[in-house]
């Protein structure tokens, strides 16, 4: 049997995506979460990691300039010798120096249908714009914020009079299924990001391939 994919999860908050990754039965034989790193010392996700007996590290962004933070973070990440780095509610900008050091192995989940709504407060912005659709995207990370190549997306409808909090909750249900699915592809060596090109099963991914549907068993989101 192949050794499991050494995976580091980087968080900054509640860590519900981290929990979904920890709990995924499909991932348990494929990845080894060797470390969880938070940029906030009080992130609840750290407790989730400790409960799952996963080593944790904190690199508190308030103690550094942006460059020094990225440098310190890269050194901590390197110690875990990851083959895959997952951003899961990690809310700091990564510098090109950081990203170059871990080229092709950083994935992010973003609560919007990229390339729409990069950045923060996506749910509120979707509601204010009167959009009828919203969703979540997993993409490889490059030095441009929320702009790396998309791997997969799931769309959900926006309900009339829905609040940003209600919408965020439904998007999280989608995220908790979507992220483990993409991680599974990577850990099985099916998904690759090399020479700026993303391939799945040896075939270049195009925008027609991005859209996935949530299995009915994952809760009512539409
Ligand atoms: C998730 O919705 C994730 O997509 C988002 O933060 C939330 C973290 O939730 N990430 C970003 O906005 C990154 N730009 P969690 O801590 O419960 O996983």
PDB file of C-alpha atoms and ligand atoms in Angstrom:
ATOM      1  CA  UNK A   1       0.000   0.000   0.000  1.00  0.00           C
ATOM      2  CA  UNK A   2       1.200   3.532  -0.773  1.00  0.00           C
ATOM      3  CA  UNK A   3       2.066   5.662   2.243  1.00  0.00           C
ATOM      4  CA  UNK A   4      -0.556   8.228   3.091  1.00  0.00           C
ATOM      5  CA  UNK A   5      -0.257  11.792   1.784  1.00  0.00           C
ATOM      6  CA  UNK A   6       1.362  13.962   4.481  1.00  0.00           C
ATOM      7  CA  UNK A   7      -1.102  16.816   4.886  1.00  0.00           C
ATOM      8  CA  UNK A   8      -0.942  20.103   6.783  1.00  0.00           C
ATOM      9  CA  UNK A   9      -4.162  22.040   7.379  1.00  0.00           C
ATOM     10  CA  UNK A  10      -3.900  25.792   7.923  1.00  0.00           C
ATOM     11  CA  UNK A  11      -6.792  27.416   9.754  1.00  0.00           C
ATOM     12  CA  UNK A  12      -7.798  30.678  11.403  1.00  0.00           C
ATOM     13  CA  UNK A  13     -11.189  30.074  12.962  1.00  0.00           C
ATOM     14  CA  UNK A  14     -13.903  27.569  13.772  1.00  0.00           C
ATOM     15  CA  UNK A  15     -12.353  24.755  11.758  1.00  0.00           C
ATOM     16  CA  UNK A  16     -15.552  23.094  10.544  1.00  0.00           C
ATOM     17  CA  UNK A  17     -13.822  22.259   7.248  1.00  0.00           C
ATOM     18  CA  UNK A  18     -10.932  20.772   9.209  1.00  0.00           C
ATOM     19  CA  UNK A  19     -13.478  18.659  11.110  1.00  0.00           C
ATOM     20  CA  UNK A  20     -15.045  17.462   7.849  1.00  0.00           C
ATOM     21  CA  UNK A  21     -11.591  16.425   6.621  1.00  0.00           C
ATOM     22  CA  UNK A  22     -10.798  14.643   9.895  1.00  0.00           C
ATOM     23  CA  UNK A  23     -14.169  12.856   9.823  1.00  0.00           C
ATOM     24  CA  UNK A  24     -14.066  11.819   6.159  1.00  0.00           C
ATOM     25  CA  UNK A  25     -13.938   8.033   6.011  1.00  0.00           C
ATOM     26  CA  UNK A  26     -12.795   8.204   2.378  1.00  0.00           C
ATOM     27  CA  UNK A  27      -9.768  10.260   3.426  1.00  0.00           C
ATOM     28  CA  UNK A  28      -8.715   8.247   6.444  1.00  0.00           C
ATOM     29  CA  UNK A  29      -6.823   5.704   4.360  1.00  0.00           C
ATOM     30  CA  UNK A  30      -5.420   8.345   1.973  1.00  0.00           C
ATOM     31  CA  UNK A  31      -4.096  11.238   4.047  1.00  0.00           C
ATOM     32  CA  UNK A  32      -2.245  11.652   7.290  1.00  0.00           C
ATOM     33  CA  UNK A  33      -2.945  15.049   8.857  1.00  0.00           C
ATOM     34  CA  UNK A  34       0.518  15.623  10.277  1.00  0.00           C
ATOM     35  CA  UNK A  35      -0.161  19.127  11.580  1.00  0.00           C
ATOM     36  CA  UNK A  36      -2.731  21.875  11.989  1.00  0.00           C
ATOM     37  CA  UNK A  37      -1.399  25.419  11.963  1.00  0.00           C
ATOM     38  CA  UNK A  38      -3.433  28.431  13.043  1.00  0.00           C
ATOM     39  CA  UNK A  39      -2.651  32.100  12.601  1.00  0.00           C
ATOM     40  CA  UNK A  40      -4.970  32.841  15.545  1.00  0.00           C
ATOM     41  CA  UNK A  41      -4.067  31.416  18.985  1.00  0.00           C
ATOM     42  CA  UNK A  42      -7.734  31.150  20.009  1.00  0.00           C
ATOM     43  CA  UNK A  43      -9.059  29.457  16.863  1.00  0.00           C
ATOM     44  CA  UNK A  44     -11.550  26.753  17.860  1.00  0.00           C
ATOM     45  CA  UNK A  45     -10.112  24.562  15.127  1.00  0.00           C
ATOM     46  CA  UNK A  46      -7.039  24.049  17.345  1.00  0.00           C
ATOM     47  CA  UNK A  47      -9.275  22.312  19.922  1.00  0.00           C
ATOM     48  CA  UNK A  48     -10.701  20.107  17.167  1.00  0.00           C
ATOM     49  CA  UNK A  49      -7.145  19.129  16.167  1.00  0.00           C
ATOM     50  CA  UNK A  50      -6.123  18.415  19.761  1.00  0.00           C
ATOM     51  CA  UNK A  51      -9.261  16.266  20.230  1.00  0.00           C
ATOM     52  CA  UNK A  52      -8.221  14.298  17.142  1.00  0.00           C
ATOM     53  CA  UNK A  53      -4.657  13.951  18.506  1.00  0.00           C
ATOM     54  CA  UNK A  54      -3.152  15.959  15.662  1.00  0.00           C
ATOM     55  CA  UNK A  55      -0.057  18.075  16.426  1.00  0.00           C
ATOM     56  CA  UNK A  56      -0.790  21.820  16.365  1.00  0.00           C
ATOM     57  CA  UNK A  57       1.253  24.969  15.857  1.00  0.00           C
ATOM     58  CA  UNK A  58       0.347  28.631  16.157  1.00  0.00           C
ATOM     59  CA  UNK A  59       1.976  31.400  14.166  1.00  0.00           C
ATOM     60  CA  UNK A  60       0.189  34.469  15.496  1.00  0.00           C
ATOM     61  CA  UNK A  61      -0.064  36.948  12.640  1.00  0.00           C
ATOM     62  CA  UNK A  62      -0.421  39.895  15.048  1.00  0.00           C
ATOM     63  CA  UNK A  63       3.176  39.385  16.175  1.00  0.00           C
ATOM     64  CA  UNK A  64       4.777  39.861  12.742  1.00  0.00           C
ATOM     65  CA  UNK A  65       4.949  42.035   9.665  1.00  0.00           C
ATOM     66  CA  UNK A  66       3.431  40.317   6.618  1.00  0.00           C
ATOM     67  CA  UNK A  67       6.791  39.163   5.232  1.00  0.00           C
ATOM     68  CA  UNK A  68       8.103  37.988   8.605  1.00  0.00           C
ATOM     69  CA  UNK A  69       4.808  36.158   9.254  1.00  0.00           C
ATOM     70  CA  UNK A  70       5.094  34.313   5.943  1.00  0.00           C
ATOM     71  CA  UNK A  71       8.703  33.445   6.653  1.00  0.00           C
ATOM     72  CA  UNK A  72       7.928  32.089  10.127  1.00  0.00           C
ATOM     73  CA  UNK A  73       4.905  30.223   8.799  1.00  0.00           C
ATOM     74  CA  UNK A  74       6.901  28.623   5.982  1.00  0.00           C
ATOM     75  CA  UNK A  75       9.494  27.396   8.478  1.00  0.00           C
ATOM     76  CA  UNK A  76       6.800  25.793  10.638  1.00  0.00           C
ATOM     77  CA  UNK A  77       5.083  24.224   7.612  1.00  0.00           C
ATOM     78  CA  UNK A  78       8.417  22.865   6.348  1.00  0.00           C
ATOM     79  CA  UNK A  79       9.012  21.020   9.619  1.00  0.00           C
ATOM     80  CA  UNK A  80       5.940  18.896   8.908  1.00  0.00           C
ATOM     81  CA  UNK A  81       7.316  17.988   5.437  1.00  0.00           C
ATOM     82  CA  UNK A  82       3.913  18.156   3.784  1.00  0.00           C
ATOM     83  CA  UNK A  83       2.966  16.719   0.413  1.00  0.00           C
ATOM     84  CA  UNK A  84      -0.303  18.677   0.569  1.00  0.00           C
ATOM     85  CA  UNK A  85      -1.229  21.962   2.294  1.00  0.00           C
ATOM     86  CA  UNK A  86      -4.895  22.770   2.813  1.00  0.00           C
ATOM     87  CA  UNK A  87      -6.134  26.283   3.564  1.00  0.00           C
ATOM     88  CA  UNK A  88      -9.363  25.892   5.516  1.00  0.00           C
ATOM     89  CA  UNK A  89     -10.530  29.251   6.809  1.00  0.00           C
ATOM     90  CA  UNK A  90      -6.978  30.567   6.763  1.00  0.00           C
ATOM     91  CA  UNK A  91      -7.534  34.330   6.521  1.00  0.00           C
ATOM     92  CA  UNK A  92      -4.080  35.797   5.824  1.00  0.00           C
ATOM     93  CA  UNK A  93      -2.417  36.644   2.536  1.00  0.00           C
ATOM     94  CA  UNK A  94       0.366  34.276   1.546  1.00  0.00           C
ATOM     95  CA  UNK A  95       3.357  35.922  -0.127  1.00  0.00           C
ATOM     96  CA  UNK A  96       4.869  34.682  -3.411  1.00  0.00           C
ATOM     97  CA  UNK A  97       7.934  33.551  -1.423  1.00  0.00           C
ATOM     98  CA  UNK A  98       5.725  31.249   0.674  1.00  0.00           C
ATOM     99  CA  UNK A  99       3.789  29.934  -2.307  1.00  0.00           C
ATOM    100  CA  UNK A 100       6.933  29.297  -4.370  1.00  0.00           C
ATOM    101  CA  UNK A 101       8.365  27.249  -1.521  1.00  0.00           C
ATOM    102  CA  UNK A 102       5.377  24.876  -1.686  1.00  0.00           C
ATOM    103  CA  UNK A 103       4.605  25.103  -5.385  1.00  0.00           C
ATOM    104  CA  UNK A 104       1.693  23.043  -6.686  1.00  0.00           C
ATOM    105  CA  UNK A 105       0.636  21.537  -3.364  1.00  0.00           C
ATOM    106  CA  UNK A 106      -1.534  24.274  -1.789  1.00  0.00           C
ATOM    107  CA  UNK A 107      -5.330  24.050  -2.076  1.00  0.00           C
ATOM    108  CA  UNK A 108      -7.877  26.571  -0.779  1.00  0.00           C
ATOM    109  CA  UNK A 109     -11.618  26.512  -0.266  1.00  0.00           C
ATOM    110  CA  UNK A 110     -13.435  29.760  -0.884  1.00  0.00           C
ATOM    111  CA  UNK A 111     -17.083  30.501  -0.100  1.00  0.00           C
ATOM    112  CA  UNK A 112     -18.123  31.836  -3.517  1.00  0.00           C
ATOM    113  CA  UNK A 113     -18.378  30.882  -7.151  1.00  0.00           C
ATOM    114  CA  UNK A 114     -14.943  32.132  -8.201  1.00  0.00           C
ATOM    115  CA  UNK A 115     -13.964  34.157 -10.137  1.00  0.00           C
ATOM    116  CA  UNK A 116     -16.917  36.050  -8.630  1.00  0.00           C
ATOM    117  CA  UNK A 117     -16.564  37.412  -5.092  1.00  0.00           C
ATOM    118  CA  UNK A 118     -12.901  37.071  -4.255  1.00  0.00           C
ATOM    119  CA  UNK A 119     -11.936  38.283  -0.784  1.00  0.00           C
ATOM    120  CA  UNK A 120     -14.102  38.737   2.302  1.00  0.00           C
ATOM    121  CA  UNK A 121     -17.829  38.924   3.187  1.00  0.00           C
ATOM    122  CA  UNK A 122     -18.843  36.905   0.146  1.00  0.00           C
ATOM    123  CA  UNK A 123     -22.310  35.906   1.438  1.00  0.00           C
ATOM    124  CA  UNK A 124     -23.307  39.478   2.271  1.00  0.00           C
ATOM    125  CA  UNK A 125     -22.044  40.726  -1.092  1.00  0.00           C
ATOM    126  CA  UNK A 126     -23.995  38.027  -2.963  1.00  0.00           C
ATOM    127  CA  UNK A 127     -27.213  39.029  -1.171  1.00  0.00           C
ATOM    128  CA  UNK A 128     -26.631  42.743  -1.715  1.00  0.00           C
ATOM    129  CA  UNK A 129     -26.052  42.120  -5.430  1.00  0.00           C
ATOM    130  CA  UNK A 130     -29.366  40.211  -5.642  1.00  0.00           C
ATOM    131  CA  UNK A 131     -27.701  37.115  -7.127  1.00  0.00           C
ATOM    132  CA  UNK A 132     -29.846  34.022  -7.481  1.00  0.00           C
ATOM    133  CA  UNK A 133     -26.887  31.613  -7.171  1.00  0.00           C
ATOM    134  CA  UNK A 134     -23.965  31.212  -4.812  1.00  0.00           C
ATOM    135  CA  UNK A 135     -21.672  28.364  -3.794  1.00  0.00           C
ATOM    136  CA  UNK A 136     -18.155  27.214  -2.977  1.00  0.00           C
ATOM    137  CA  UNK A 137     -14.952  26.705  -4.944  1.00  0.00           C
ATOM    138  CA  UNK A 138     -11.786  24.695  -4.382  1.00  0.00           C
ATOM    139  CA  UNK A 139      -8.729  25.986  -6.215  1.00  0.00           C
ATOM    140  CA  UNK A 140      -4.970  25.696  -6.243  1.00  0.00           C
ATOM    141  CA  UNK A 141      -3.253  28.648  -4.610  1.00  0.00           C
ATOM    142  CA  UNK A 142      -1.069  31.021  -6.585  1.00  0.00           C
ATOM    143  CA  UNK A 143       0.315  34.389  -5.546  1.00  0.00           C
ATOM    144  CA  UNK A 144      -2.798  36.256  -6.716  1.00  0.00           C
ATOM    145  CA  UNK A 145      -5.530  36.238  -4.051  1.00  0.00           C
ATOM    146  CA  UNK A 146      -8.347  33.719  -4.712  1.00  0.00           C
ATOM    147  CA  UNK A 147      -7.274  33.544  -8.376  1.00  0.00           C
ATOM    148  CA  UNK A 148      -5.401  30.257  -8.717  1.00  0.00           C
ATOM    149  CA  UNK A 149      -6.765  27.618 -11.078  1.00  0.00           C
ATOM    150  CA  UNK A 150     -10.174  26.286 -10.123  1.00  0.00           C
ATOM    151  CA  UNK A 151     -10.547  22.557  -9.500  1.00  0.00           C
ATOM    152  CA  UNK A 152     -14.215  22.196  -8.528  1.00  0.00           C
ATOM    153  CA  UNK A 153     -17.295  24.197  -7.622  1.00  0.00           C
ATOM    154  CA  UNK A 154     -20.790  23.540  -6.300  1.00  0.00           C
ATOM    155  CA  UNK A 155     -23.671  25.954  -6.892  1.00  0.00           C
ATOM    156  CA  UNK A 156     -26.662  26.492  -4.636  1.00  0.00           C
ATOM    157  CA  UNK A 157     -29.657  28.788  -5.045  1.00  0.00           C
ATOM    158  CA  UNK A 158     -29.985  31.937  -2.929  1.00  0.00           C
ATOM    159  CA  UNK A 159     -33.401  32.057  -1.288  1.00  0.00           C
ATOM    160  CA  UNK A 160     -35.465  35.248  -1.188  1.00  0.00           C
ATOM    161  CA  UNK A 161     -35.061  37.146   2.117  1.00  0.00           C
ATOM    162  CA  UNK A 162     -32.258  34.820   3.248  1.00  0.00           C
ATOM    163  CA  UNK A 163     -29.726  36.397   5.632  1.00  0.00           C
ATOM    164  CA  UNK A 164     -25.960  36.204   5.079  1.00  0.00           C
ATOM    165  CA  UNK A 165     -25.711  33.901   8.128  1.00  0.00           C
ATOM    166  CA  UNK A 166     -28.335  31.498   6.777  1.00  0.00           C
ATOM    167  CA  UNK A 167     -26.662  31.454   3.390  1.00  0.00           C
ATOM    168  CA  UNK A 168     -23.214  30.920   4.950  1.00  0.00           C
ATOM    169  CA  UNK A 169     -24.540  27.871   6.832  1.00  0.00           C
ATOM    170  CA  UNK A 170     -25.846  26.289   3.637  1.00  0.00           C
ATOM    171  CA  UNK A 171     -22.594  27.037   1.804  1.00  0.00           C
ATOM    172  CA  UNK A 172     -20.667  25.318   4.615  1.00  0.00           C
ATOM    173  CA  UNK A 173     -22.673  22.114   4.066  1.00  0.00           C
ATOM    174  CA  UNK A 174     -21.467  22.205   0.467  1.00  0.00           C
ATOM    175  CA  UNK A 175     -17.871  22.949   1.500  1.00  0.00           C
ATOM    176  CA  UNK A 176     -17.795  19.980   3.863  1.00  0.00           C
ATOM    177  CA  UNK A 177     -18.508  17.630   0.992  1.00  0.00           C
ATOM    178  CA  UNK A 178     -16.589  19.425  -1.776  1.00  0.00           C
ATOM    179  CA  UNK A 179     -13.228  19.807  -0.038  1.00  0.00           C
ATOM    180  CA  UNK A 180     -12.807  16.119   0.963  1.00  0.00           C
ATOM    181  CA  UNK A 181     -13.772  15.122  -2.589  1.00  0.00           C
ATOM    182  CA  UNK A 182     -10.999  17.229  -4.141  1.00  0.00           C
ATOM    183  CA  UNK A 183      -8.489  16.177  -1.476  1.00  0.00           C
ATOM    184  CA  UNK A 184      -9.268  12.560  -2.319  1.00  0.00           C
ATOM    185  CA  UNK A 185      -8.341  13.171  -5.981  1.00  0.00           C
ATOM    186  CA  UNK A 186      -5.058  14.805  -4.958  1.00  0.00           C
ATOM    187  CA  UNK A 187      -4.146  12.065  -2.481  1.00  0.00           C
ATOM    188  CA  UNK A 188      -4.870   9.418  -5.091  1.00  0.00           C
ATOM    189  CA  UNK A 189      -2.394  11.190  -7.410  1.00  0.00           C
ATOM    190  CA  UNK A 190      -5.206  11.861  -9.864  1.00  0.00           C
ATOM    191  CA  UNK A 191      -5.170  15.668  -9.455  1.00  0.00           C
ATOM    192  CA  UNK A 192      -1.990  17.585 -10.307  1.00  0.00           C
ATOM    193  CA  UNK A 193      -0.927  21.221 -10.663  1.00  0.00           C
ATOM    194  CA  UNK A 194       2.320  21.281 -12.629  1.00  0.00           C
ATOM    195  CA  UNK A 195       3.774  23.851 -15.013  1.00  0.00           C
ATOM    196  CA  UNK A 196       0.741  26.087 -14.321  1.00  0.00           C
ATOM    197  CA  UNK A 197      -1.657  23.416 -15.612  1.00  0.00           C
ATOM    198  CA  UNK A 198      -4.236  21.470 -13.605  1.00  0.00           C
ATOM    199  CA  UNK A 199      -4.956  17.925 -14.687  1.00  0.00           C
ATOM    200  CA  UNK A 200      -7.357  15.286 -13.384  1.00  0.00           C
ATOM    201  CA  UNK A 201      -6.624  11.727 -14.497  1.00  0.00           C
ATOM    202  CA  UNK A 202      -4.104  13.113 -16.998  1.00  0.00           C
ATOM    203  CA  UNK A 203      -6.674  15.362 -18.692  1.00  0.00           C
ATOM    204  CA  UNK A 204      -6.464  19.157 -18.481  1.00  0.00           C
ATOM    205  CA  UNK A 205      -9.335  20.607 -16.431  1.00  0.00           C
ATOM    206  CA  UNK A 206     -11.532  23.162 -18.191  1.00  0.00           C
ATOM    207  CA  UNK A 207     -14.350  25.331 -16.863  1.00  0.00           C
ATOM    208  CA  UNK A 208     -16.818  22.728 -18.097  1.00  0.00           C
ATOM    209  CA  UNK A 209     -15.400  20.244 -15.600  1.00  0.00           C
ATOM    210  CA  UNK A 210     -15.650  22.441 -12.506  1.00  0.00           C
ATOM    211  CA  UNK A 211     -19.274  21.983 -11.579  1.00  0.00           C
ATOM    212  CA  UNK A 212     -20.112  19.153  -9.198  1.00  0.00           C
ATOM    213  CA  UNK A 213     -23.413  18.328  -7.530  1.00  0.00           C
ATOM    214  CA  UNK A 214     -23.831  17.545  -3.905  1.00  0.00           C
ATOM    215  CA  UNK A 215     -25.085  14.009  -3.257  1.00  0.00           C
ATOM    216  CA  UNK A 216     -28.609  13.976  -1.838  1.00  0.00           C
ATOM    217  CA  UNK A 217     -27.327  12.344   1.351  1.00  0.00           C
ATOM    218  CA  UNK A 218     -25.370  15.461   2.316  1.00  0.00           C
ATOM    219  CA  UNK A 219     -28.373  17.476   3.564  1.00  0.00           C
ATOM    220  CA  UNK A 220     -30.831  19.790   1.935  1.00  0.00           C
ATOM    221  CA  UNK A 221     -29.100  22.706   0.271  1.00  0.00           C
ATOM    222  CA  UNK A 222     -31.298  23.364  -2.701  1.00  0.00           C
TER     223      UNK A 222
HETATM  224  C1  LIG B   1     -15.245  28.790   5.206  1.00  0.00           C
HETATM  225  O1  LIG B   1     -16.482  29.242   4.713  1.00  0.00           O
HETATM  226  C2  LIG B   1     -14.158  28.999   4.163  1.00  0.00           C
HETATM  227  O2  LIG B   1     -14.596  28.777   2.864  1.00  0.00           O
HETATM  228  C3  LIG B   1     -13.839  30.451   4.372  1.00  0.00           C
HETATM  229  O3  LIG B   1     -13.845  30.625   5.759  1.00  0.00           O
HETATM  230  C4  LIG B   1     -14.760  29.674   6.341  1.00  0.00           C
HETATM  231  C5  LIG B   1     -14.017  28.894   7.381  1.00  0.00           C
HETATM  232  O4  LIG B   1     -14.896  28.074   8.093  1.00  0.00           O
HETATM  233  N1  LIG B   1     -12.586  30.809   3.791  1.00  0.00           N
HETATM  234  C6  LIG B   1     -12.334  31.986   3.248  1.00  0.00           C
HETATM  235  O5  LIG B   1     -13.143  32.902   3.245  1.00  0.00           O
HETATM  236  C7  LIG B   1     -10.955  32.117   2.659  1.00  0.00           C
HETATM  237  N2  LIG B   1     -10.909  33.213   1.756  1.00  0.00           N
HETATM  238  P1  LIG B   1     -14.320  26.935   9.041  1.00  0.00           P
HETATM  239  O6  LIG B   1     -13.231  27.573   9.897  1.00  0.00           O
HETATM  240  O7  LIG B   1     -15.527  26.523   9.845  1.00  0.00           O
HETATM  241  O8  LIG B   1     -13.790  25.844   8.183  1.00  0.00           O
END
